[in-house]
Short mmCIF file of C-alpha atoms and ligand atoms in Angstrom, two decimals:
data_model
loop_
_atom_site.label_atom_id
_atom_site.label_comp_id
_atom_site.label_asym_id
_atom_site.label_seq_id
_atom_site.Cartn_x
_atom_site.Cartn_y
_atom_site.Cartn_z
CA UNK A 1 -25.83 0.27 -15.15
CA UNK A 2 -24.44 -3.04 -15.64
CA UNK A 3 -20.83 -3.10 -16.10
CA UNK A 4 -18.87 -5.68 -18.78
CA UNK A 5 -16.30 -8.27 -17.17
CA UNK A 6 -14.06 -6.20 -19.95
CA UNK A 7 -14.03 -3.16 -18.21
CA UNK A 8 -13.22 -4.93 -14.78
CA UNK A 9 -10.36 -6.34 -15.77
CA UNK A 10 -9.44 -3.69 -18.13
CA UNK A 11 -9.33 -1.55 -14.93
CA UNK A 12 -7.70 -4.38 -12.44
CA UNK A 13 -4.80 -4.82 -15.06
CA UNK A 14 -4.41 -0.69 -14.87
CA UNK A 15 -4.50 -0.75 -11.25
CA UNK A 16 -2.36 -3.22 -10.96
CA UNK A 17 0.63 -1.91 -13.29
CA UNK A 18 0.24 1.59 -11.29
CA UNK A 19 1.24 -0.46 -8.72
CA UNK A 20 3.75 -1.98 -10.15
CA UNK A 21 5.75 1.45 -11.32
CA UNK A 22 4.92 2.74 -7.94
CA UNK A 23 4.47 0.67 -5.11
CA UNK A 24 5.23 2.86 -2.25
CA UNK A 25 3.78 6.22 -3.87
CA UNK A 26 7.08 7.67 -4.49
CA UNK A 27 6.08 9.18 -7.73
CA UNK A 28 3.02 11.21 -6.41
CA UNK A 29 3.20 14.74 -7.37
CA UNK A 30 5.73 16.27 -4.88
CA UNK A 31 6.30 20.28 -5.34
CA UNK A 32 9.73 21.30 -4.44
CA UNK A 33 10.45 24.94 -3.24
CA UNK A 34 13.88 26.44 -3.61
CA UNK A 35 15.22 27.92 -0.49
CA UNK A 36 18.35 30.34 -0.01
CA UNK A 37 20.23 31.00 2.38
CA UNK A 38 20.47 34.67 4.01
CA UNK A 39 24.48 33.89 5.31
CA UNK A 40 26.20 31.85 2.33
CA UNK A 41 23.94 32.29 -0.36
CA UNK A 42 23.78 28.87 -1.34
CA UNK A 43 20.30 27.10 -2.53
CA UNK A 44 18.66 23.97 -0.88
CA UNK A 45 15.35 21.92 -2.88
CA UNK A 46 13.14 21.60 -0.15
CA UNK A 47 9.63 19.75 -0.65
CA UNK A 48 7.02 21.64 0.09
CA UNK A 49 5.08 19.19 2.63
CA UNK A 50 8.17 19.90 4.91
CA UNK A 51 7.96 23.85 4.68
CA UNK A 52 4.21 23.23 5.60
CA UNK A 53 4.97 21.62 8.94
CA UNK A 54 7.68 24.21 9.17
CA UNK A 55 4.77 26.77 8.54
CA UNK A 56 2.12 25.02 10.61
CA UNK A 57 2.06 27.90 14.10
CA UNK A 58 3.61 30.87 12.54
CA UNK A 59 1.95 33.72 12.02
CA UNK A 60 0.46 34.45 8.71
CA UNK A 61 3.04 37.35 8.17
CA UNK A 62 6.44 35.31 8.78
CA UNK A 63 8.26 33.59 6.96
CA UNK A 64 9.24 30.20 6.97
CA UNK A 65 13.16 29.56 7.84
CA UNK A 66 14.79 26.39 7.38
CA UNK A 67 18.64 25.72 9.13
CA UNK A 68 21.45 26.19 6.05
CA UNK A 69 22.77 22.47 5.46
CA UNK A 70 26.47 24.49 4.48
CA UNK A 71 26.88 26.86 7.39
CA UNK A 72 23.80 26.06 9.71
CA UNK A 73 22.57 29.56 8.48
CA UNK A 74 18.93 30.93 7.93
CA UNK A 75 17.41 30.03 4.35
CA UNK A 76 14.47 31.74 3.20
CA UNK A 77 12.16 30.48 0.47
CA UNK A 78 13.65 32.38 -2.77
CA UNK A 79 11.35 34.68 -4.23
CA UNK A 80 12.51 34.14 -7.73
CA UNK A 81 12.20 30.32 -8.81
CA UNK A 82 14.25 28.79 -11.59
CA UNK A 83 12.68 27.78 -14.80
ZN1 LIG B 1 24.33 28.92 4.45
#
């Protein structure tokens, strides 16, 4: 299937304004998870790429536990996520 000179620069002209709005991938699709912490009770936004290499050798049963930026605490991954 041949394609048109159109659609080649129809799709060079999107590619390049992507990169335009984004040229370091800064806007790709990040999930944040909401930890707490078990001490102070305060929340922390932590993206969820980090609590994977947090997660990466435990056990499939634990949990993953992140040091409390306020009190150097334990934070645990709330259960209950705000809407
Ligand atoms: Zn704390």
């Amino acid at each position: 299937m041949a394609k048109s000179k159109e659609q080649d620069d129809l799709n060079k002209a999107f590619l390049e304004s992507l990169d335009e709005e984004d040229p370091f991938g800064l806007n790709e699709d990040i999930k944040i998870l909401i930890f707490k912490c078990l001490d102070c009770g305060k929340e922390d936004e932590v993206p969820e790429y980090v609590v994977e290499e947090f997660g990466f050798d435990l056990d499939e049963n634990e949990e993953v536990e992140v040091v409390c930026p306020f009190c150097n605490g334990t934070m645990r991954q709330a259960k209950e996520y705000p809407k």
